[in-house]
CSV table of C-alpha atoms in Angstrom, one decimal:
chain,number,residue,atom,x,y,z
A,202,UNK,CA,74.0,-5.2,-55.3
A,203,UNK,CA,74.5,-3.9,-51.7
A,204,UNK,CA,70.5,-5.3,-51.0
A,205,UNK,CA,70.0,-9.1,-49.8
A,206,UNK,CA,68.5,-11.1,-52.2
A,207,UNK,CA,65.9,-12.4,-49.5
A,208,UNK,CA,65.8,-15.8,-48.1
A,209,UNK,CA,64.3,-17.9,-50.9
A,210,UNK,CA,62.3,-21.4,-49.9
A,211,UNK,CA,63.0,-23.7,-52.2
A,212,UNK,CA,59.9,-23.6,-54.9
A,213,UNK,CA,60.5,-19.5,-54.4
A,214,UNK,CA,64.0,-20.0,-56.0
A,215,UNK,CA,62.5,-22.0,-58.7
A,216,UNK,CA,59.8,-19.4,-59.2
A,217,UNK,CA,63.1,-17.0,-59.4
A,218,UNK,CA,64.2,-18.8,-61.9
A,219,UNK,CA,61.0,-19.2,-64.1
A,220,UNK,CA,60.4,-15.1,-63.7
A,221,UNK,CA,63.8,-14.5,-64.8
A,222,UNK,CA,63.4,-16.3,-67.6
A,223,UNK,CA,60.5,-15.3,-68.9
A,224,UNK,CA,62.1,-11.3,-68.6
A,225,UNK,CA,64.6,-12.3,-70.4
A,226,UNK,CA,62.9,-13.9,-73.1
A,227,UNK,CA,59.8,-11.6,-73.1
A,228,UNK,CA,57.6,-14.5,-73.8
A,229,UNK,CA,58.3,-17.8,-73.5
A,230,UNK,CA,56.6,-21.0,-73.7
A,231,UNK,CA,56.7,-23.8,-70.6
A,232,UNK,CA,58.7,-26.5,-72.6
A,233,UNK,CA,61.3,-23.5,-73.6
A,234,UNK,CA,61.3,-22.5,-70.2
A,235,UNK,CA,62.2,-26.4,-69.0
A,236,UNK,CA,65.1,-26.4,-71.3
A,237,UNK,CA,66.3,-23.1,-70.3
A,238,UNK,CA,65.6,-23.7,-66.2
A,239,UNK,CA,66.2,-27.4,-65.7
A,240,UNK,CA,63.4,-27.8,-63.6
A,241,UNK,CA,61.1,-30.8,-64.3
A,242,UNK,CA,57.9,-29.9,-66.0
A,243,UNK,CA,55.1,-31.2,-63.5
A,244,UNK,CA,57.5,-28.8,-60.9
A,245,UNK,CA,57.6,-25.8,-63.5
A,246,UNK,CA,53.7,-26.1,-64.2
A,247,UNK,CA,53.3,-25.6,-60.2
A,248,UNK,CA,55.6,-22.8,-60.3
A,249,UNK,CA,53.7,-21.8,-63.2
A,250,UNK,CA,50.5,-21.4,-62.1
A,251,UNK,CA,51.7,-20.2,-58.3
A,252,UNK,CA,53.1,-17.2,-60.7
A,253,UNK,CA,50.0,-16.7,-62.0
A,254,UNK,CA,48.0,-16.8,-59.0
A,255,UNK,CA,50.2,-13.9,-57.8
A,256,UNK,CA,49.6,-11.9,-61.1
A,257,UNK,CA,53.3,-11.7,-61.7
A,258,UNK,CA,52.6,-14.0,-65.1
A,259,UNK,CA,50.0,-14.1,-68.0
A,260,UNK,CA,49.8,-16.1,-70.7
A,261,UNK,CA,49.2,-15.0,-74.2
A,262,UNK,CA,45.5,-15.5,-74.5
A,263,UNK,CA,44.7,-13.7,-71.3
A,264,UNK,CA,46.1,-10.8,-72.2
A,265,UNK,CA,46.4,-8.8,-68.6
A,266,UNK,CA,43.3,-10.4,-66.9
A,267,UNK,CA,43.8,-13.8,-65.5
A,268,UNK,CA,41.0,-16.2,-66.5
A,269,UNK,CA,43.0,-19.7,-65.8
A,270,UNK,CA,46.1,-21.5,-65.8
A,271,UNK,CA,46.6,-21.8,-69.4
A,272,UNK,CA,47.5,-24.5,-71.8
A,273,UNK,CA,51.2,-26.2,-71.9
A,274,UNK,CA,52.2,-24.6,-75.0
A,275,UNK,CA,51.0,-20.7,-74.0
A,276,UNK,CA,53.0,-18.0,-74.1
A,277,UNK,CA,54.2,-16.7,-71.1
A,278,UNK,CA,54.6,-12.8,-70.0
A,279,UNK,CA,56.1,-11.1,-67.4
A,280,UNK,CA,52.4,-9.0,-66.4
A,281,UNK,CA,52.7,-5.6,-67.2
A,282,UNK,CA,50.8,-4.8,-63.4
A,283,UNK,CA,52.8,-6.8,-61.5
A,284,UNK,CA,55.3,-3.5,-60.4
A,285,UNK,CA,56.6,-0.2,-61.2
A,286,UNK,CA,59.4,1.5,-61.2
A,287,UNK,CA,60.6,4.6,-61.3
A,288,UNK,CA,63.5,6.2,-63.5
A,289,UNK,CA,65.3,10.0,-63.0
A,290,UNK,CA,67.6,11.8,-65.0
A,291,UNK,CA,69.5,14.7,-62.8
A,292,UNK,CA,71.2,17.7,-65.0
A,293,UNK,CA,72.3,21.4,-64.8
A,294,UNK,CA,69.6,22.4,-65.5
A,295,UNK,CA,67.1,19.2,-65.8
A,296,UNK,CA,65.1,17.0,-63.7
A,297,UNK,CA,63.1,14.1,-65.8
A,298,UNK,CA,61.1,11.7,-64.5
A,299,UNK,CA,59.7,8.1,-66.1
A,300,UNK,CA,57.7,5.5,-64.6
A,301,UNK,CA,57.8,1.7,-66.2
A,302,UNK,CA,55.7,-1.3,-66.3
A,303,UNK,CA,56.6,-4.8,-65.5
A,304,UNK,CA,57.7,-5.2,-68.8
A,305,UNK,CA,59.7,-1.8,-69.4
A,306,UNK,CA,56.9,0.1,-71.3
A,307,UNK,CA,56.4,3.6,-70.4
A,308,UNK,CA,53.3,4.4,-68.3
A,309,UNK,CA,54.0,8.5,-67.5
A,310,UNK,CA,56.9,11.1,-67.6
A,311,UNK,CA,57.3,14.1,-66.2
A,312,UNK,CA,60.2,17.3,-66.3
A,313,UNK,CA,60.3,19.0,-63.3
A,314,UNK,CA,60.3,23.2,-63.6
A,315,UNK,CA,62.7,23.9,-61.2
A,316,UNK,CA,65.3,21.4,-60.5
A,317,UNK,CA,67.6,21.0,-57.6
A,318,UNK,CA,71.0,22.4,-57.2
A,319,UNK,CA,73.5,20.1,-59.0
A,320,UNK,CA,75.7,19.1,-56.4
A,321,UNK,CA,76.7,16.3,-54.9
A,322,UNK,CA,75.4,17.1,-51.4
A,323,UNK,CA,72.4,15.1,-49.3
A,324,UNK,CA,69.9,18.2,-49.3
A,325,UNK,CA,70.1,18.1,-53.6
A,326,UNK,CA,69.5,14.5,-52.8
A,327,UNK,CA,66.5,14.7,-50.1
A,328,UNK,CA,64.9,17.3,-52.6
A,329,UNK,CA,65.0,14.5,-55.9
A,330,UNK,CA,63.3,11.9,-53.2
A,331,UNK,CA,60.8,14.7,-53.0
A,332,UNK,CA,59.9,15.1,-56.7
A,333,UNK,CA,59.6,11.5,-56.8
A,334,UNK,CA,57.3,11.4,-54.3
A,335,UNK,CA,55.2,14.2,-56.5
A,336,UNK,CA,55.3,11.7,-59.5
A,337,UNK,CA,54.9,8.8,-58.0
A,338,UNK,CA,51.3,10.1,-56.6
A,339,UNK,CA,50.6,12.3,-59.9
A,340,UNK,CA,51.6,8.3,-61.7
A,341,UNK,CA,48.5,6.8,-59.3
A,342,UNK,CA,51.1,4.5,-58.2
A,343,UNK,CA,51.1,2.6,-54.9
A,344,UNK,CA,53.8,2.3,-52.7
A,345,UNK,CA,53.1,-1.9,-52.6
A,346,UNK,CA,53.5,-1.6,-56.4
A,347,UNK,CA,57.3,0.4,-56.5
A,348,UNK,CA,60.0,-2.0,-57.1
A,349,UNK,CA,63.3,0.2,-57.7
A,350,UNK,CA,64.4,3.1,-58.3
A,351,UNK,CA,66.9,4.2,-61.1
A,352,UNK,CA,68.7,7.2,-60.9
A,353,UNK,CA,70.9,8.4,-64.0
A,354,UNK,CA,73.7,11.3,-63.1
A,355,UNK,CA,75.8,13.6,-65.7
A,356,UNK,CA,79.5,13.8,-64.8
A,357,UNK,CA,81.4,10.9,-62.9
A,358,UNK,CA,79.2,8.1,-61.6
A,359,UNK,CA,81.5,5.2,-59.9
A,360,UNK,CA,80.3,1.1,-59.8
A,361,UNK,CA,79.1,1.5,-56.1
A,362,UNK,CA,77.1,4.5,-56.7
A,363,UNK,CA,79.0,7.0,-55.8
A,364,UNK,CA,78.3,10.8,-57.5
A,365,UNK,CA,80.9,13.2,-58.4
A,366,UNK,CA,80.7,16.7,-60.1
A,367,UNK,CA,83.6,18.3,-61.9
A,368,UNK,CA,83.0,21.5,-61.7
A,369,UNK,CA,82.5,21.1,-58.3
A,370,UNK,CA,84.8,21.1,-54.7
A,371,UNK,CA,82.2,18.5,-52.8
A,372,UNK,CA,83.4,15.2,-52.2
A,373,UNK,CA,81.8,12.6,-53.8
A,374,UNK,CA,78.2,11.2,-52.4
A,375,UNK,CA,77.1,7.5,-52.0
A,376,UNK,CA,73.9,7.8,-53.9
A,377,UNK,CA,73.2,4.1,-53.9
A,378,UNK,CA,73.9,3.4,-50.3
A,379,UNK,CA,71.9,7.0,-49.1
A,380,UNK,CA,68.6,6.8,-51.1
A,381,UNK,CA,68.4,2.8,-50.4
A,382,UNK,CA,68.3,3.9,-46.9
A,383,UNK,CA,65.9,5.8,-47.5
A,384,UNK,CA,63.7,4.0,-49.7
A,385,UNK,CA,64.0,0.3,-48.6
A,386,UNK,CA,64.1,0.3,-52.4
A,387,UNK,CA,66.8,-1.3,-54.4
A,388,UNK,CA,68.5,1.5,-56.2
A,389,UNK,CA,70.5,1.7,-59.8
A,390,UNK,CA,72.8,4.6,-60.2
A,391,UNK,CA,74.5,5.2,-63.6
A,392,UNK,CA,76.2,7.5,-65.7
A,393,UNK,CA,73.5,9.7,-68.0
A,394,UNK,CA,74.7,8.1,-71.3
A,395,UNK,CA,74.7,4.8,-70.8
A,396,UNK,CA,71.1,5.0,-69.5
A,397,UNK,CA,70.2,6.6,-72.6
A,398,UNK,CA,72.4,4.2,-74.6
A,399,UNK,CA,70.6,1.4,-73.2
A,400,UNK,CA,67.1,3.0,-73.8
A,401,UNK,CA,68.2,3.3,-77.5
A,402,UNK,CA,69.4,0.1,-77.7
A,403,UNK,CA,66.4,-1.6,-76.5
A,404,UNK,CA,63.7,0.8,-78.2
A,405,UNK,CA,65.2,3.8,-80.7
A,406,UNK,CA,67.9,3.4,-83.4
A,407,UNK,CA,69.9,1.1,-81.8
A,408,UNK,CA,67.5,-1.8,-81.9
A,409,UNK,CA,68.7,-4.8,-84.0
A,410,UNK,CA,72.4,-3.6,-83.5
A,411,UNK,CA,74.4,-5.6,-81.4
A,412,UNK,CA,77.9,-3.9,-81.7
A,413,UNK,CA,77.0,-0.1,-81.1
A,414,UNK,CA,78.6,3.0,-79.9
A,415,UNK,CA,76.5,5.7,-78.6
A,416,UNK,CA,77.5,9.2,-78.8
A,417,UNK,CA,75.3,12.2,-77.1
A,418,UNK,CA,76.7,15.5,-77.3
A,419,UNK,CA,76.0,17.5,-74.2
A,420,UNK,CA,75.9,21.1,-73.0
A,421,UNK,CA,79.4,20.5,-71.2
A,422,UNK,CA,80.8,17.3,-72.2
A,423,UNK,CA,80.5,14.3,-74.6
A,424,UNK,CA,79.3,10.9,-73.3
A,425,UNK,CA,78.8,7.3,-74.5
A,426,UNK,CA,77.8,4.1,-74.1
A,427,UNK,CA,79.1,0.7,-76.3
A,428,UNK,CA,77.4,-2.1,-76.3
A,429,UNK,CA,79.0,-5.6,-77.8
A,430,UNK,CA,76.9,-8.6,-78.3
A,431,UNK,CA,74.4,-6.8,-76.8
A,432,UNK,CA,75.4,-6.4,-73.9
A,433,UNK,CA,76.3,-2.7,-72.0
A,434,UNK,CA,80.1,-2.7,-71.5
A,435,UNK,CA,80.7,-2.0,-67.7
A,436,UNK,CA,84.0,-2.1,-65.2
A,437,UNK,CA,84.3,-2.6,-62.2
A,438,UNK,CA,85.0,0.9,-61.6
A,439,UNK,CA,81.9,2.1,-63.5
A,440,UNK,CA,83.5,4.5,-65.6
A,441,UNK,CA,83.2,3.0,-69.2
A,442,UNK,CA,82.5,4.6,-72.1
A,443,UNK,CA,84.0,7.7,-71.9
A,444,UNK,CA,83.9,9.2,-75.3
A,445,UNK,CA,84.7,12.3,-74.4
A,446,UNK,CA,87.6,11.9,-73.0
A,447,UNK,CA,89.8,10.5,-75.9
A,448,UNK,CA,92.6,12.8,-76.6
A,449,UNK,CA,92.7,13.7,-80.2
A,450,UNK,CA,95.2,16.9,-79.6
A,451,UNK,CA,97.6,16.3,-77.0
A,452,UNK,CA,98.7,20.1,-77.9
A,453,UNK,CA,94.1,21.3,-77.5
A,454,UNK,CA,92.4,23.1,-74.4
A,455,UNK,CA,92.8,22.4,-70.9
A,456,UNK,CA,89.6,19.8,-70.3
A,457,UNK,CA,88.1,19.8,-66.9
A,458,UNK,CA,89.0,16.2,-66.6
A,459,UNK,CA,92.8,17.9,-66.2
A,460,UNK,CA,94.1,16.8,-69.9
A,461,UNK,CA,94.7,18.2,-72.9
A,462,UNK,CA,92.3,18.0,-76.3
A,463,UNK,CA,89.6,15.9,-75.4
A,464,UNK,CA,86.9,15.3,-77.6
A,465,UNK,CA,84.3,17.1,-75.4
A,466,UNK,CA,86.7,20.7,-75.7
A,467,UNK,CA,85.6,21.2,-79.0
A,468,UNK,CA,83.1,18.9,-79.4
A,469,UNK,CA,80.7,19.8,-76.7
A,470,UNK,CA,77.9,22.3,-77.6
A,471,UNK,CA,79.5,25.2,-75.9
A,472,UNK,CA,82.6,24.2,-77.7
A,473,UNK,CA,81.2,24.3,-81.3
A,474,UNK,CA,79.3,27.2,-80.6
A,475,UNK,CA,82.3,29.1,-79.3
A,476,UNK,CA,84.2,27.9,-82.5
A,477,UNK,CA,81.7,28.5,-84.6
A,478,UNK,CA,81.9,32.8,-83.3
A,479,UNK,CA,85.6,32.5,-83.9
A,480,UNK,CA,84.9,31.3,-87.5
A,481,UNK,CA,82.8,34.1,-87.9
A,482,UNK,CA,85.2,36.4,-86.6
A,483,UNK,CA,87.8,35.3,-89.4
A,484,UNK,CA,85.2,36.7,-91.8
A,485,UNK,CA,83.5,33.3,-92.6
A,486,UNK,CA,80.0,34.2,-94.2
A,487,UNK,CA,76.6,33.3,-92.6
A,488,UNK,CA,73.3,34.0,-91.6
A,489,UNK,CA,73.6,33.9,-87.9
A,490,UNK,CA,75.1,36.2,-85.4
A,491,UNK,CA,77.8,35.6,-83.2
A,492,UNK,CA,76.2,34.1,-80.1
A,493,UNK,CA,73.9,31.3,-82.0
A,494,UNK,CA,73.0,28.3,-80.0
A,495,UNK,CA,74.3,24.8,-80.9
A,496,UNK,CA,70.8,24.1,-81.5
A,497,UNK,CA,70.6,27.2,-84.5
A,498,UNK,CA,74.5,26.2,-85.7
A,499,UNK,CA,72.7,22.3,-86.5
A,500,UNK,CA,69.4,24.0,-88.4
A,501,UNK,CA,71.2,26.2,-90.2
A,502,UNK,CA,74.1,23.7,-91.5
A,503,UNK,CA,71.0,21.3,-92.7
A,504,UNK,CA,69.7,24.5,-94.6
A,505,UNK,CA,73.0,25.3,-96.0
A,506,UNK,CA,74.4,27.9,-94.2
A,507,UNK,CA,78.0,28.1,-95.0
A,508,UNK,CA,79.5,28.7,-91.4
A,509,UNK,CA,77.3,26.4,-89.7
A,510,UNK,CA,78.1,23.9,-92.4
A,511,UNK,CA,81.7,24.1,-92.2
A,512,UNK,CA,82.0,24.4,-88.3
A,513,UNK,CA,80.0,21.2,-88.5
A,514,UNK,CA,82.1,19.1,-91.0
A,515,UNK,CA,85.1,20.1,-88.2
A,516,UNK,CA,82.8,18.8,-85.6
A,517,UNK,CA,82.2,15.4,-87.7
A,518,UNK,CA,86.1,15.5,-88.5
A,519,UNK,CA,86.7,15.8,-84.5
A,520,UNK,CA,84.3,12.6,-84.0
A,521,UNK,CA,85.8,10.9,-86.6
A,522,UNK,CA,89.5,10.5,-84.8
A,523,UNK,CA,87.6,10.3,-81.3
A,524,UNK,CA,85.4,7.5,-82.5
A,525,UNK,CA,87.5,5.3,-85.2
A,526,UNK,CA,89.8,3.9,-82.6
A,527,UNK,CA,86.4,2.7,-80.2
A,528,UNK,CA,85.0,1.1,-83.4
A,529,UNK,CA,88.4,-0.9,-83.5
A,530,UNK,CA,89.2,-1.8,-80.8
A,531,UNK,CA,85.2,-3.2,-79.5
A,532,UNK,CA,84.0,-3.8,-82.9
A,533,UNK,CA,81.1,-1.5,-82.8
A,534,UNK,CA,80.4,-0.3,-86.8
A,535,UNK,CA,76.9,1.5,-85.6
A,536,UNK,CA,76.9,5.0,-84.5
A,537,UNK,CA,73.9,6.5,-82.5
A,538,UNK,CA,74.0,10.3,-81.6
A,539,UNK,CA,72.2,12.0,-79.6
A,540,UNK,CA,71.4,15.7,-79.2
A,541,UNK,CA,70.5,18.7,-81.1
A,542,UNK,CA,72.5,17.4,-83.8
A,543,UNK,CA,69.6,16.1,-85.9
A,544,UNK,CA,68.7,19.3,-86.6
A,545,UNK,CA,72.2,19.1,-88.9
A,546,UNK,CA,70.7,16.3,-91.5
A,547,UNK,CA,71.7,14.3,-93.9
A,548,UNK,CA,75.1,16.0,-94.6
A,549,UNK,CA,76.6,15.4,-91.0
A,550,UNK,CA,76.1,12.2,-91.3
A,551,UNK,CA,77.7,11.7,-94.2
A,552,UNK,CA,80.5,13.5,-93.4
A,553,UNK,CA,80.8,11.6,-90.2
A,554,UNK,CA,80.5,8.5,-92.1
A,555,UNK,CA,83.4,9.5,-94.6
A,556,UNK,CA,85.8,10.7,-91.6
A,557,UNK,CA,84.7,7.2,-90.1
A,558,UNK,CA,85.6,5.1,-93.0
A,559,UNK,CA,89.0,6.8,-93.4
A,560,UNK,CA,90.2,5.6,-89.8
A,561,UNK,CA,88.8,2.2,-89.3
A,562,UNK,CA,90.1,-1.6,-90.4
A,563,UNK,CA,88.7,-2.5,-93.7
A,564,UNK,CA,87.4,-5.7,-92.3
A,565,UNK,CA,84.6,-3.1,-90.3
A,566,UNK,CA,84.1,-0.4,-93.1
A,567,UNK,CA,81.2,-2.2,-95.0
A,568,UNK,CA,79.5,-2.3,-91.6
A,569,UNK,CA,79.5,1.1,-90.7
A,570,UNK,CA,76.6,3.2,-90.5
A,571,UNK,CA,75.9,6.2,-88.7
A,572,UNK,CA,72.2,7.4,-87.4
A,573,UNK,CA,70.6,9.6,-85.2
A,574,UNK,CA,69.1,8.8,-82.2
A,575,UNK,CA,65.1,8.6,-82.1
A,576,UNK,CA,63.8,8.7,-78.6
A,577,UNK,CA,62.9,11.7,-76.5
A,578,UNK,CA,64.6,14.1,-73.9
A,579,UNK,CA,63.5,11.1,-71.3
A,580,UNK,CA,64.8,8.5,-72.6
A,581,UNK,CA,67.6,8.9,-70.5
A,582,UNK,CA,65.2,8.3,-67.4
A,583,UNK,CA,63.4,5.4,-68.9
A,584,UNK,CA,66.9,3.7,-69.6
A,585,UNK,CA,68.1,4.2,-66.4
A,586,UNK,CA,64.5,2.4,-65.4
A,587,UNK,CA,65.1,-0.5,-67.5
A,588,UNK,CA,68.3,-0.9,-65.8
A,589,UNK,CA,66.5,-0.9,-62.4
A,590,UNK,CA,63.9,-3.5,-63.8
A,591,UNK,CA,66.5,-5.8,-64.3
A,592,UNK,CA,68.1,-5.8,-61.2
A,593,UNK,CA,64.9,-5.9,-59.7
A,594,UNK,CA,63.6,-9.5,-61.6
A,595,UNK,CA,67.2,-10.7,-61.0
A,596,UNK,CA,67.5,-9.6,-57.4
A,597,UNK,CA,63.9,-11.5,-56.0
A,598,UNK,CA,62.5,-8.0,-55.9
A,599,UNK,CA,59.0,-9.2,-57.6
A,600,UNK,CA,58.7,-12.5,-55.7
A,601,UNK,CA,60.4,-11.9,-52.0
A,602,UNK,CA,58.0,-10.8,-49.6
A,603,UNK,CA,56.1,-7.5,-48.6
A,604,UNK,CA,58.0,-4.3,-49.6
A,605,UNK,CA,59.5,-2.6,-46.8
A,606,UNK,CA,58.4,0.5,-47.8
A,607,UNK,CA,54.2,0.8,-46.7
A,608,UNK,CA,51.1,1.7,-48.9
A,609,UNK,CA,50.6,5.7,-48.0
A,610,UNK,CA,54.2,5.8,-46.6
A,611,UNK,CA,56.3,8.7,-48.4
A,612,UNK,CA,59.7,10.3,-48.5
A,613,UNK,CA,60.7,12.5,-45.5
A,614,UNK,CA,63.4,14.6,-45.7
A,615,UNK,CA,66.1,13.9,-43.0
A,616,UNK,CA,66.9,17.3,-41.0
């Protein structure tokens, strides 16, 4: 991270340690947490209760109030109050907004009407500060209390936090660098689906699946996230994941990337919906018109409408060969998608299923299952919060001194 850690005494480095590992563990008792740190246990109990006095720790039987220090063999939590922070997800058409606890639990979300132009330039930057200033004081949350700031981006995001659009001439931004400048804030920039992987990781259907691919199926393009021993699969370029960009027809449409018959040119929602006309056009029955969303294609394929049924099963077909190869080469049997899909049912996941079991080694077919994903339109914001949490714990954020941004203080836009 391009923020100093802060110059740690030495019992603030062993509180470090002790906050970290409680985060990590969310809840831990004191004689786990002297295996795990090292330290002594007359030193961790001092650390201990100095954690406590600053109301960064509870124990179990306190709940969020602090009546004492606790016994040896309490629980300790990471306390909810201790700080906030503050999650966006920035598309075409889409501004969301999430505020977290301490301890990664939603407190409020907000969409915002009338989002910003989506392009990578400082003013569509200065005007995102500005709605987070709006939520952050529609959230009743003080400036002492913001810890980070996450900020999840559709199209190319890089490892130093760097923003690029496709359809788009600007030269890429440095996101990271500019709004840390402006906020004083530690800052996480990632790409759109893997904050909403790691949100359905941690709290939808990917929870209890170590090896999992997610899969969200967007108005332009295809994304994804794969995890492995639960852990979110980075580089040290930041691009990772990238679904939609497997060629599975080398001989398909032009893709904006500059290939040839990537996944997301016919698997996107404009894709399907402009196959889905074409079907029609070769006389294909159904009960929708030519110009049905992706949304109406999904409802009417789970109510049996032949056309929307049979441009789907192409679209699971498509998945399948995009998909299979990812699943053997990380080792990833669960599939989470995301999107308007759902509306599809039961059958487009089975006929995903079937194309996936077809393509994969047989040493991974009993494992694989296929499921939709379960959280909301913001959980693309609250995973790109979680993300900012952790860096924040890890960094020193919650124990190094007074924020450098001041209670009252808010976001001017530069000139």
């Amino acid at each position: 991270m391009p923020y100093p850690d802060g110059a740690l005494d030495p019992a603030r480095v062993k509180e470090q340690a002790i906050l970290t590992a409680v985060f990590e563990r969310r809840g831990i008792t004191r004689n786990e947490l002297v295996e795990r740190t090292g330290i002594q246990q007359s030193t961790l109990n001092r650390a201990v209760a100095a954690l406590i006095d600053k109301d960064l720790l509870v124990t179990s039987d306190s709940g969020s109030s602090r009546t004492g220090r606790g016994r040896p063999s309490d629980l300790l939590r990471i306390n909810p109050a201790a700080g906030y922070i503050v999650g966006l997800e920035f598309g075409r058409e889409h501004l969301t907004l999430t505020a977290v606890d301490a301890c990664g639990e939603l407190v409020h979300t907000l969409e915002e009407a009338a989002p910003p132009p989506f392009t990578p330039e400082h003013a569509s930057i200065d005007a995102l500060l500005a709605a987070v200033d709006r939520f952050v004081e529609a959230a009743s949350i003080s400036a002492e209390r913001l810890r980070a700031l996450g900020v999840a981006l559709h199209d190319v995001v890089t490892a130093e936090g760097q923003w690029l659009t496709q359809a788009s001439d600007c030269a890429p931004i440095d996101v990271r660098t500019y709004v840390e400048g402006r906020l004083g804030l530690p800052v996480v920039v990632d790409d759109v689906s893997r904050a909403f992987a790691e949100a359905e990781h941690r709290f939808g259907a990917g929870v209890g699946e170590p090896d999992m691919i997610y899969v969200f199926i967007g108005s332009h393009g295809v994304g994804g996230g794969v995890f492995v021993n639960d852990e979110l699969l980075t580089s040290s370029k930041g691009i990772c994941g990238e679904i939609g960009h497997v060629v599975i027809d080398e001989d398909g449409r032009l893709c904006q990337c500059g290939s040839r018959g990537c996944l997301e040119t016919v698997a996107s929602r404009r894709a399907v919906e402009a196959g889905f006309d074409e079907l029609l056009g070769r006389g294909v029955w159904s009960r929708l018109a030519p110009g049905a969303t992706f949304a109406d294609i999904c409802r009417a394929a789970g109510e049996g409408d032949k056309g929307a049924y049979l441009v789907l099963n192409q679209l699971a077909q498509h998945m399948g060969r995009a998909l299979a190869p990812g699943i053997n080469l990380f080792g990833a049997p669960t599939i989470i998608i995301g999107g308007p899909v759902h509306l599809a049912g039961e059958a487009f996941v089975q006929d995903l299923s079937a194309a996936l079991r077809r393509r994969v080694v047989s040493g991974l077919v009993p494992h694989i299952k296929v499921r939709y994903a379960q959280l909301p339109s913001h959980a693309g914001a609250w995973g790109v919060a979680i993300r900012a949490l952790e860096e924040a714990i890890r960094h020193g954020r919650f124990i190094a001194g007074e924020p450098q941004r001041r209670a009252g203080e808010r976001i001017e836009a530069r000139p």
